[in-house]
GROMACS .gro file of C-alpha atoms in nm:
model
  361
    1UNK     CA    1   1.544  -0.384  -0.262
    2UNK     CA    2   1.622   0.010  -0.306
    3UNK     CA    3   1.270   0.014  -0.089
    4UNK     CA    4   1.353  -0.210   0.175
    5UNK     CA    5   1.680  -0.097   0.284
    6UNK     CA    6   1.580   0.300   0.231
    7UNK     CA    7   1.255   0.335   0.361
    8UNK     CA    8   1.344   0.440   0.746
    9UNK     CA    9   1.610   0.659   0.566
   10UNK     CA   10   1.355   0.872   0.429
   11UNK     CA   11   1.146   0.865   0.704
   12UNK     CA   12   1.383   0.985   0.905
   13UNK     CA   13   1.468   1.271   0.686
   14UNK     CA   14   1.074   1.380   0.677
   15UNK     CA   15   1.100   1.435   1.081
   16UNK     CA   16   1.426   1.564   1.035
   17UNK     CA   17   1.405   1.820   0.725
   18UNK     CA   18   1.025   1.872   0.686
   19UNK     CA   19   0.762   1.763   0.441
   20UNK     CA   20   0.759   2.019   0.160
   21UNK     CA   21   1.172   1.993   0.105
   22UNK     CA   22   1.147   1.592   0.083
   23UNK     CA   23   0.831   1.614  -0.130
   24UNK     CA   24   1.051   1.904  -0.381
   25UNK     CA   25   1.303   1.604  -0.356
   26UNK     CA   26   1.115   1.372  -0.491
   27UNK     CA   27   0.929   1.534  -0.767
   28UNK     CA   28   1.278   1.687  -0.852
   29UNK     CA   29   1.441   1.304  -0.876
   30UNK     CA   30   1.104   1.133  -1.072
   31UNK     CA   31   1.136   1.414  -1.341
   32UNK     CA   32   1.491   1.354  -1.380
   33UNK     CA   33   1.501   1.010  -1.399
   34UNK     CA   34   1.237   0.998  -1.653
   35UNK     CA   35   1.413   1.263  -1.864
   36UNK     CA   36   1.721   1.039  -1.848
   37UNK     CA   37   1.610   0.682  -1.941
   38UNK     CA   38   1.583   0.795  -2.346
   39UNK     CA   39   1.928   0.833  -2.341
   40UNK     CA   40   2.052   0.563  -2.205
   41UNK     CA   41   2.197   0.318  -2.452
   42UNK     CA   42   2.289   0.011  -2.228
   43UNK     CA   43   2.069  -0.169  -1.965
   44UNK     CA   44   2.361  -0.174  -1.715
   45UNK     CA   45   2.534   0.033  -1.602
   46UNK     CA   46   2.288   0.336  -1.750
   47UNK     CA   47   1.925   0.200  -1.744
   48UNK     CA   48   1.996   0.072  -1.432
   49UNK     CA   49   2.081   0.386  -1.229
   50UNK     CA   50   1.780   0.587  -1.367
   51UNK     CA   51   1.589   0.258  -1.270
   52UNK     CA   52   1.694   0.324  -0.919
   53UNK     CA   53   1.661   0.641  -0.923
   54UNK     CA   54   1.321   0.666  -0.986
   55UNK     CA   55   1.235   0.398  -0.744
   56UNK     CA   56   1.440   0.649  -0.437
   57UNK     CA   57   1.217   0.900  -0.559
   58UNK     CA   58   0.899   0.699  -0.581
   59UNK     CA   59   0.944   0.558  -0.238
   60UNK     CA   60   0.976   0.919  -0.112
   61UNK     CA   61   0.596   0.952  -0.224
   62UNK     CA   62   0.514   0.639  -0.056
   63UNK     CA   63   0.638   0.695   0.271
   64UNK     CA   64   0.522   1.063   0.328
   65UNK     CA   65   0.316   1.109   0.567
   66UNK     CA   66   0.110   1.459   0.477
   67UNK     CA   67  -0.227   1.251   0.595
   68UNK     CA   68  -0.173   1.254   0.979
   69UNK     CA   69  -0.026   1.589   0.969
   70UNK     CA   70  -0.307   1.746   0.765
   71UNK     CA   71  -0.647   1.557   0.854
   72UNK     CA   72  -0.792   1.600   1.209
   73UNK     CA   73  -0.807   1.292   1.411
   74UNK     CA   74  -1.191   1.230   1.385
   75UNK     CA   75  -1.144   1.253   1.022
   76UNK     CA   76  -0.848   1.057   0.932
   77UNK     CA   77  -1.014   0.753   0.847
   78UNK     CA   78  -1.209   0.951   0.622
   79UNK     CA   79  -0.886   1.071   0.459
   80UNK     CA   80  -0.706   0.735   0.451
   81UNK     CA   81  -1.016   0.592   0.255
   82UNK     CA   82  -1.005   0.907   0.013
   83UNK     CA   83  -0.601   0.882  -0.035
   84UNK     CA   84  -0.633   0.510  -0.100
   85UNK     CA   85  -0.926   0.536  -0.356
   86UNK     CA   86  -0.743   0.843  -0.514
   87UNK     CA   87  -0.452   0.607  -0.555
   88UNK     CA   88  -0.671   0.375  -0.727
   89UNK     CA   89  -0.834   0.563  -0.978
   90UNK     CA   90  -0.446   0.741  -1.033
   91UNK     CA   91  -0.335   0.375  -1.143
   92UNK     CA   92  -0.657   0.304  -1.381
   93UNK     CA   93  -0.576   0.657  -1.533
   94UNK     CA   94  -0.241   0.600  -1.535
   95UNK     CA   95  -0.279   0.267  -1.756
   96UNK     CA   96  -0.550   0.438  -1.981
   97UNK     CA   97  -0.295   0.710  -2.006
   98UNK     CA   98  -0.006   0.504  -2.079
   99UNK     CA   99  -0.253   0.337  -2.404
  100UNK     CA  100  -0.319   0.687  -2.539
  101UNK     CA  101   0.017   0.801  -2.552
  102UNK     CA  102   0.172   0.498  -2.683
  103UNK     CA  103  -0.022   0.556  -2.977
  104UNK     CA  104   0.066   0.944  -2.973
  105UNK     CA  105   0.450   0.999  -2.900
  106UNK     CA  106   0.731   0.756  -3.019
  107UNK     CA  107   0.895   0.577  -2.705
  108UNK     CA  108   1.155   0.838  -2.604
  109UNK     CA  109   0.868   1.105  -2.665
  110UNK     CA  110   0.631   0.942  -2.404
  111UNK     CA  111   0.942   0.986  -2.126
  112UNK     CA  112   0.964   1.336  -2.198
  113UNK     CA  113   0.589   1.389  -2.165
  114UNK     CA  114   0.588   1.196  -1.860
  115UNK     CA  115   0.867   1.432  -1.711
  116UNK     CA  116   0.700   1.699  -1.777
  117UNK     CA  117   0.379   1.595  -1.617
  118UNK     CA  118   0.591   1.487  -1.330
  119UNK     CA  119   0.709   1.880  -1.283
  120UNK     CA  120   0.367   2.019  -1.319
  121UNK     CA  121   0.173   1.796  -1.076
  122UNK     CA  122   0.496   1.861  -0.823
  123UNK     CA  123   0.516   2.266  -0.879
  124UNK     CA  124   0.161   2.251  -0.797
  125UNK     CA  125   0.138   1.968  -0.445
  126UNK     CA  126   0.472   2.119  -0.340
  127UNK     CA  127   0.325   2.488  -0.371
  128UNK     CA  128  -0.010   2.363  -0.139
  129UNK     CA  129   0.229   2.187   0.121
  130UNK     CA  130   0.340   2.389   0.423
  131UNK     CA  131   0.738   2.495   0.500
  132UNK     CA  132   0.905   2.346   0.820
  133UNK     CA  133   0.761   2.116   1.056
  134UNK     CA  134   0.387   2.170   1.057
  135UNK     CA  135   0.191   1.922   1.263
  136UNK     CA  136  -0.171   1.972   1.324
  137UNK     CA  137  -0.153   1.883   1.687
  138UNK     CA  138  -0.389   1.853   1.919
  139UNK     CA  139  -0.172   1.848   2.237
  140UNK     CA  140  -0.510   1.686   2.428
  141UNK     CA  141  -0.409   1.353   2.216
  142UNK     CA  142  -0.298   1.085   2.475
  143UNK     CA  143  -0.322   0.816   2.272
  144UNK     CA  144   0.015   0.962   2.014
  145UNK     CA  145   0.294   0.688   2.052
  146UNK     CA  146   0.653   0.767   2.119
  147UNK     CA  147   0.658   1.125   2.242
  148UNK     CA  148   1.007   1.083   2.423
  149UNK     CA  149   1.247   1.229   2.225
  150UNK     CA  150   1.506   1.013   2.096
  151UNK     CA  151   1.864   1.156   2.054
  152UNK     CA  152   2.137   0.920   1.834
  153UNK     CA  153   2.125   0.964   1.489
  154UNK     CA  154   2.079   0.528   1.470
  155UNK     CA  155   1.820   0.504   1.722
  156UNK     CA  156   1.631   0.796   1.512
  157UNK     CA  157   1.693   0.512   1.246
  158UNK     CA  158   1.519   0.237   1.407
  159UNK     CA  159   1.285   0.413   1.624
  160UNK     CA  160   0.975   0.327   1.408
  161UNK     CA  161   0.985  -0.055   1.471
  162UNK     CA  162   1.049   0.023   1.813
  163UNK     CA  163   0.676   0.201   1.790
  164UNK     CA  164   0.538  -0.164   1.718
  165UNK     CA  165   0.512  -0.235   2.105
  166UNK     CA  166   0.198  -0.003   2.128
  167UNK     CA  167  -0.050  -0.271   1.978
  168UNK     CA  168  -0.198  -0.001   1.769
  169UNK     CA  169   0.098   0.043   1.588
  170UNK     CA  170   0.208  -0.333   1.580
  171UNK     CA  171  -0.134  -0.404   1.425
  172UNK     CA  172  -0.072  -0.127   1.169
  173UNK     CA  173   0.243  -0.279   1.074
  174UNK     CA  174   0.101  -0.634   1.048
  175UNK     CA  175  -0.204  -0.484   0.823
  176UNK     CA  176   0.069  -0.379   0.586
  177UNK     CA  177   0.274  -0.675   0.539
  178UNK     CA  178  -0.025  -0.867   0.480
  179UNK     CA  179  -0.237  -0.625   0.214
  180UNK     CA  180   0.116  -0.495   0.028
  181UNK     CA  181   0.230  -0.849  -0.021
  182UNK     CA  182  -0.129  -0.978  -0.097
  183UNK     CA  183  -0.184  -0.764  -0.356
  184UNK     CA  184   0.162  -0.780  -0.550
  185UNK     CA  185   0.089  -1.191  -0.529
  186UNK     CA  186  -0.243  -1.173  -0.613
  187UNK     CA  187  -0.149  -0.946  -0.961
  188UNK     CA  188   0.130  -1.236  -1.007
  189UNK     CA  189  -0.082  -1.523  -0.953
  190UNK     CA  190  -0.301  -1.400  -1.202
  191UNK     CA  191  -0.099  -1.389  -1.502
  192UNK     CA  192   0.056  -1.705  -1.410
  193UNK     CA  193  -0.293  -1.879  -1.383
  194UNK     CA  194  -0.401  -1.740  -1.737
  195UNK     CA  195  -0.060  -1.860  -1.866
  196UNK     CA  196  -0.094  -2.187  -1.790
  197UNK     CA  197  -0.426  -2.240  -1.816
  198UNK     CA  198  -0.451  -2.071  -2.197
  199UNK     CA  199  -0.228  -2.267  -2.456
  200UNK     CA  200   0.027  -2.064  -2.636
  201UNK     CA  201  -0.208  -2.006  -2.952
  202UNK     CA  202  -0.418  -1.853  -2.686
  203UNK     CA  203  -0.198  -1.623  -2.558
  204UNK     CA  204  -0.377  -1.275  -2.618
  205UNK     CA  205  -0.697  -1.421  -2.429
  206UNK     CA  206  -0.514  -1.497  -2.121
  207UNK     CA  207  -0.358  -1.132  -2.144
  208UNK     CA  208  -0.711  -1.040  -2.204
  209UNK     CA  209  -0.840  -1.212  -1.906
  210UNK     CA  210  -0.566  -1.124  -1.653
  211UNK     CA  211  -0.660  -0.721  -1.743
  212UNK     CA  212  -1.018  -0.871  -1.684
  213UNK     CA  213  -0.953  -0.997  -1.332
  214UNK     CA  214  -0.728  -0.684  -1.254
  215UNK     CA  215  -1.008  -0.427  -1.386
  216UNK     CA  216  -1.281  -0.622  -1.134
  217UNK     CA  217  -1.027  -0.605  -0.864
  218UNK     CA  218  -0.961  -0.228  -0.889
  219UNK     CA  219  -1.274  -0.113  -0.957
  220UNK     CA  220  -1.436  -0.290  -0.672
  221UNK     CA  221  -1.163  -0.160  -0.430
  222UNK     CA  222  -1.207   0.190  -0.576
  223UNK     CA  223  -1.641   0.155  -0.523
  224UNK     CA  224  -1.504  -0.007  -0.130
  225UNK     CA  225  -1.319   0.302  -0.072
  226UNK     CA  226  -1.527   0.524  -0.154
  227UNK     CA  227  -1.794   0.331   0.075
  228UNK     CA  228  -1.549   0.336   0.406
  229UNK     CA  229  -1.527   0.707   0.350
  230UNK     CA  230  -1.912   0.703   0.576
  231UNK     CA  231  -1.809   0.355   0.786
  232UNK     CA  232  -1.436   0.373   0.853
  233UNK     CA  233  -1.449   0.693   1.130
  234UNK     CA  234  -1.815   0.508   1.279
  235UNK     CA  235  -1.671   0.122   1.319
  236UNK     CA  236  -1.423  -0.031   1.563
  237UNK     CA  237  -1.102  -0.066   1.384
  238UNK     CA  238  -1.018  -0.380   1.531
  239UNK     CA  239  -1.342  -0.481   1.418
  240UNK     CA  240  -1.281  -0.381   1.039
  241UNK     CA  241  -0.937  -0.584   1.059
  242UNK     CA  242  -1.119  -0.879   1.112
  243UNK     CA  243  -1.397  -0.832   0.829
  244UNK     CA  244  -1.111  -0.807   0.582
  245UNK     CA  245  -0.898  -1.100   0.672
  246UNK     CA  246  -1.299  -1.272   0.638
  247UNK     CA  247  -1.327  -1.157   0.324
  248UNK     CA  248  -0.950  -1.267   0.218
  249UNK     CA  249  -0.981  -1.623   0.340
  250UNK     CA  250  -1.352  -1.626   0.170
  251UNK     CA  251  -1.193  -1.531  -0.158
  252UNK     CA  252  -0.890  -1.704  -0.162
  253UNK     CA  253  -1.076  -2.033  -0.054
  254UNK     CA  254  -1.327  -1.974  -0.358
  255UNK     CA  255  -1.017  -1.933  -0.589
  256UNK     CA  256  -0.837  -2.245  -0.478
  257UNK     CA  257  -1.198  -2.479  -0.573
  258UNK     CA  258  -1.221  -2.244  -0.863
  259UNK     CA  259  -1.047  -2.433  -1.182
  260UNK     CA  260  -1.103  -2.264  -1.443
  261UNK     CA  261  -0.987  -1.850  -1.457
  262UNK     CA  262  -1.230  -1.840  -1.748
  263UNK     CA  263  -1.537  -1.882  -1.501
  264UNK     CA  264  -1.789  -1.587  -1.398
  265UNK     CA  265  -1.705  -1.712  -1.048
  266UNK     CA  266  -1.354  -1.608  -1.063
  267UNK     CA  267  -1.479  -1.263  -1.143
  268UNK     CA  268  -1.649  -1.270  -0.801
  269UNK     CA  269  -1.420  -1.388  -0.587
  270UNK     CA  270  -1.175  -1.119  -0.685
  271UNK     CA  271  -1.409  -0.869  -0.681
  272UNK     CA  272  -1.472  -0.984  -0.292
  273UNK     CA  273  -1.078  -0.980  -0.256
  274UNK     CA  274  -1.047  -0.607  -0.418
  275UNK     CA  275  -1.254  -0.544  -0.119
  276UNK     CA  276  -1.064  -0.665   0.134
  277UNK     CA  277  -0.805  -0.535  -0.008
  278UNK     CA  278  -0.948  -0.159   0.002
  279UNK     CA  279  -1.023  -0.151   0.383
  280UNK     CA  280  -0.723  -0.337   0.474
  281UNK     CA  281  -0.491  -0.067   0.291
  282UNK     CA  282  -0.719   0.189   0.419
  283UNK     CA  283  -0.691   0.060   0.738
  284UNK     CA  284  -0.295   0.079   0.759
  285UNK     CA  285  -0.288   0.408   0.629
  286UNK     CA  286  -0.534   0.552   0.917
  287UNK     CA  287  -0.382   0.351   1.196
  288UNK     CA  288   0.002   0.485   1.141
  289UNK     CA  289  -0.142   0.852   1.102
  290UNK     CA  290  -0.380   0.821   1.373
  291UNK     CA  291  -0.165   0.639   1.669
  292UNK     CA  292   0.209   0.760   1.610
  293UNK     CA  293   0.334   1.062   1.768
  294UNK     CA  294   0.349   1.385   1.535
  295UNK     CA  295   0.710   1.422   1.575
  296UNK     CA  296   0.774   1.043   1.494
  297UNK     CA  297   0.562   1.007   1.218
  298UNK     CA  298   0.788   1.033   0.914
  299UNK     CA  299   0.961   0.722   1.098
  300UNK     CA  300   0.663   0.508   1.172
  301UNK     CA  301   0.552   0.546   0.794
  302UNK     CA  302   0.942   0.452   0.710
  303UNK     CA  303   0.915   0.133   0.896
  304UNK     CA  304   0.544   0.073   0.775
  305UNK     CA  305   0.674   0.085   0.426
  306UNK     CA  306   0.993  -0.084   0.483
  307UNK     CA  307   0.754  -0.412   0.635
  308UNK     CA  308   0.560  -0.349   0.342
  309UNK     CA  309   0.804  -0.380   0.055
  310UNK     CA  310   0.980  -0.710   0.282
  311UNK     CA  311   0.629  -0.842   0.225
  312UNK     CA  312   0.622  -0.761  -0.164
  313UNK     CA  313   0.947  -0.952  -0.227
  314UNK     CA  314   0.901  -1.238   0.001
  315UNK     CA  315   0.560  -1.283  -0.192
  316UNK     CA  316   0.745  -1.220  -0.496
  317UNK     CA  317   1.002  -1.438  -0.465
  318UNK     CA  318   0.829  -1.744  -0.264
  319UNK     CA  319   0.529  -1.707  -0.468
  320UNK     CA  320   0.710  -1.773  -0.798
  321UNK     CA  321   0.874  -2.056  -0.601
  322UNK     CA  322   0.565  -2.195  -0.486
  323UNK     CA  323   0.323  -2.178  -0.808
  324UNK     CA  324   0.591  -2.419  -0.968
  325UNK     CA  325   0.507  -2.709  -0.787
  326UNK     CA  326   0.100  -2.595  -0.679
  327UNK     CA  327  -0.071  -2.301  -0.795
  328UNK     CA  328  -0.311  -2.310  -0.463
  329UNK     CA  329  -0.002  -2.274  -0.233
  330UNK     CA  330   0.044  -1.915  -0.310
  331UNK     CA  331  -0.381  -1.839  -0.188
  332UNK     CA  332  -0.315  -2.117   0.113
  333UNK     CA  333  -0.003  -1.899   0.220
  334UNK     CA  334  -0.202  -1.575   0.262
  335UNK     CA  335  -0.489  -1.770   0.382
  336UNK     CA  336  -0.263  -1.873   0.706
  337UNK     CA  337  -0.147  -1.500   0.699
  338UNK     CA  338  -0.459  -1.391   0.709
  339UNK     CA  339  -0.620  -1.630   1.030
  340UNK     CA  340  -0.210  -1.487   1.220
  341UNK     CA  341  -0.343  -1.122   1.116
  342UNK     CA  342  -0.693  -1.252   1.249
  343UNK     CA  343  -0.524  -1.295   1.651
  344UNK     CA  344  -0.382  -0.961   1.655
  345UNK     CA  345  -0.734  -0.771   1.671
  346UNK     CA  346  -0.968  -1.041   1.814
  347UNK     CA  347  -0.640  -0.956   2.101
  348UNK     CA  348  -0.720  -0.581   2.091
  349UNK     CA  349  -1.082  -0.626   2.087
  350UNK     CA  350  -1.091  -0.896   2.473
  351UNK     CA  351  -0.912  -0.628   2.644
  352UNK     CA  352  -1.147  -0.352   2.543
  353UNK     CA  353  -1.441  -0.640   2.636
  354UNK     CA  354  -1.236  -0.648   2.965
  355UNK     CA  355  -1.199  -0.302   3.011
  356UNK     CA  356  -1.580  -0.271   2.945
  357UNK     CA  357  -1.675  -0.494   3.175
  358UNK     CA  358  -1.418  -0.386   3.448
  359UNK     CA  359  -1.639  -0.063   3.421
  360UNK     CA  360  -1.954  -0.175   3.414
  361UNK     CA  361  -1.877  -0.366   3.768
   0.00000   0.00000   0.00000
């Protein structure tokens, strides 16, 4: 919830304040917060404030938006594809990681370590990230949304949603809520399918299978990325939209005639998910850098996360709902997501046709 409501917050103050301070911020607030959570003795009210702090701090990382200020347009495709994949493998290290040290530091030790970490990897980004406002403009760009300059501190505050009546941007925004809810249901539906398809003397192989499924999932969305590094710059956008919500309704339709989690097929079908999932985030993360204004941008990625993290909990919360009475509700609800996602493009892609053919005559 700390996400939802703070998201155009902070991307507010990354117009207003500059990238390297907010970034300092944030590294400043993880380490902290990490540093803290040893000591704290009670859940609430201790646990629960370096919970949230963290998560201000973590969304501060999430909603920077260092890729369309640093990557030239023609390339920022190329850089979304590398940022998500980078992302990726972070995670997978991140849980190998996580294994190693359990079996290294006691509990309170592996917080400390983690801190510390935390303060290296930000002395070092912070250091490499420019002071002030530094765009790398190209003042020839006509296509930048939202280059009027908006004065109220509230309409500053909003201003990214209002972005969503370029098309560009709206589709950007409806990429998001789709992949960033997707993926936080698929991960749920997973365990929940193991659970209650494993008895409870078979608890460990349903654990085992869920990292199973997970482990396909990443590391075919981590292969994916690092395959729309060549396409993503070359192919119509509107056209790789539509080839992931294909590959989405393909896999989730598999999974709902799919019975049995312990199947090979299973394994397929989210592998083909993992990569829809890769060029859909990849995807979002070009089309907000590419198509919002430079001086905006902090604000377009606060409302692009802020759509994203409404998604997560919906999913979250209806999901759960839903897998109690059907566990192929949850895949049919993205599935009709998916074909909505599907009009916004196939929109996009007539008028160019149009346009085209306006020309032509």
């Amino acid at each position: 919830m700390v996400k939802v409501f703070l998201s155009s917050v902070i991307g507010y103050f990354f117009d207003e304040f500059g990238r390297k301070i907010m970034l300092a911020l944030a590294y400043t607030i993880l380490a902290i917060s990490l540093a803290l959570m040893p000591g704290q003795t009670t859940i609430f009210p201790g646990l629960l404030l370096c919970r949230l702090l963290y998560a201000f701090g973590q969304l501060i990382m999430i909603v920077n938006p260092l890729l369309g200020d640093y990557v030239e347009d023609k390339y920022k495709g190329r850089g979304g594809s590398i940022q998500y994949t980078a992302g990726t493998i972070g995670c997978l290290l991140a849980i190998k990681l996580q294994q190693y040290f359990i079996k290294s530091f006691e509990l309170d030790q592996l917080f400390y370590v983690s801190s510390a970490i935390v303060v290296a990897a930000g002395i070092i980004i912070v250091s490499c990230v420019r002071g002030g406002k530094y765009y790398n403009y190209e003042p020839s760009k006509k296509e930048e949304v939202g280059e009027e300059q908006v004065e109220s501190t509230l309409q500053k505050l909003i201003y990214g949603f209002k972005m969503a009546a370029n098309p560009w941007i709206l589709l950007g925004y409806l990429t998001g809520f789709i992949v960033r809810g997707e993926s936080y249901l698929i991960g749920n539906v997973i365990y929940l399918w193991n659970g209650t398809f494993y008895d409870k003397e078979h608890h460990q192989d349903a654990v085992q299978r869920s990292s199973e499924m997970n482990e396909v999932q990443f590391y075919s969305a981590i292969f994916s990325g690092l395959v729309f590094t060549y396409f993503i710059d070359r192919w119509n956008k509107g056209t790789l939209v539509l080839l992931a919500n294909v590959l989405f309704v393909f896999s989730l339709l598999a999974l709902i005639y799919i019975d049995n989690p312990a199947s090979q097929l299973s394994l397929y079908a989210f592998a083909i998910l993992g990569i829809g999932v890769a060029c859909a985030f990849v995807l979002g993360y070009y089309i907000i850098a590419r198509y919002s204004c430079h001086v905006h941008r902090g604000k377009a990625s606060g409302a692009f996360s802020v759509i994203g993290n409404v998604s997560i909990w919906v999913c979250l919360v209806l999901g759960g709902y839903l897998f109690t009475y059907w566990k192929n509700a949850q895949f049919s609800l993205y599935i009709l997501l998916s074909l909505i996602h599907i009009s916004e493009p196939t929109r996009l892609l007539s008028i160019s046709y149009a346009v085209f053919c306006l020309k032509k005559k």
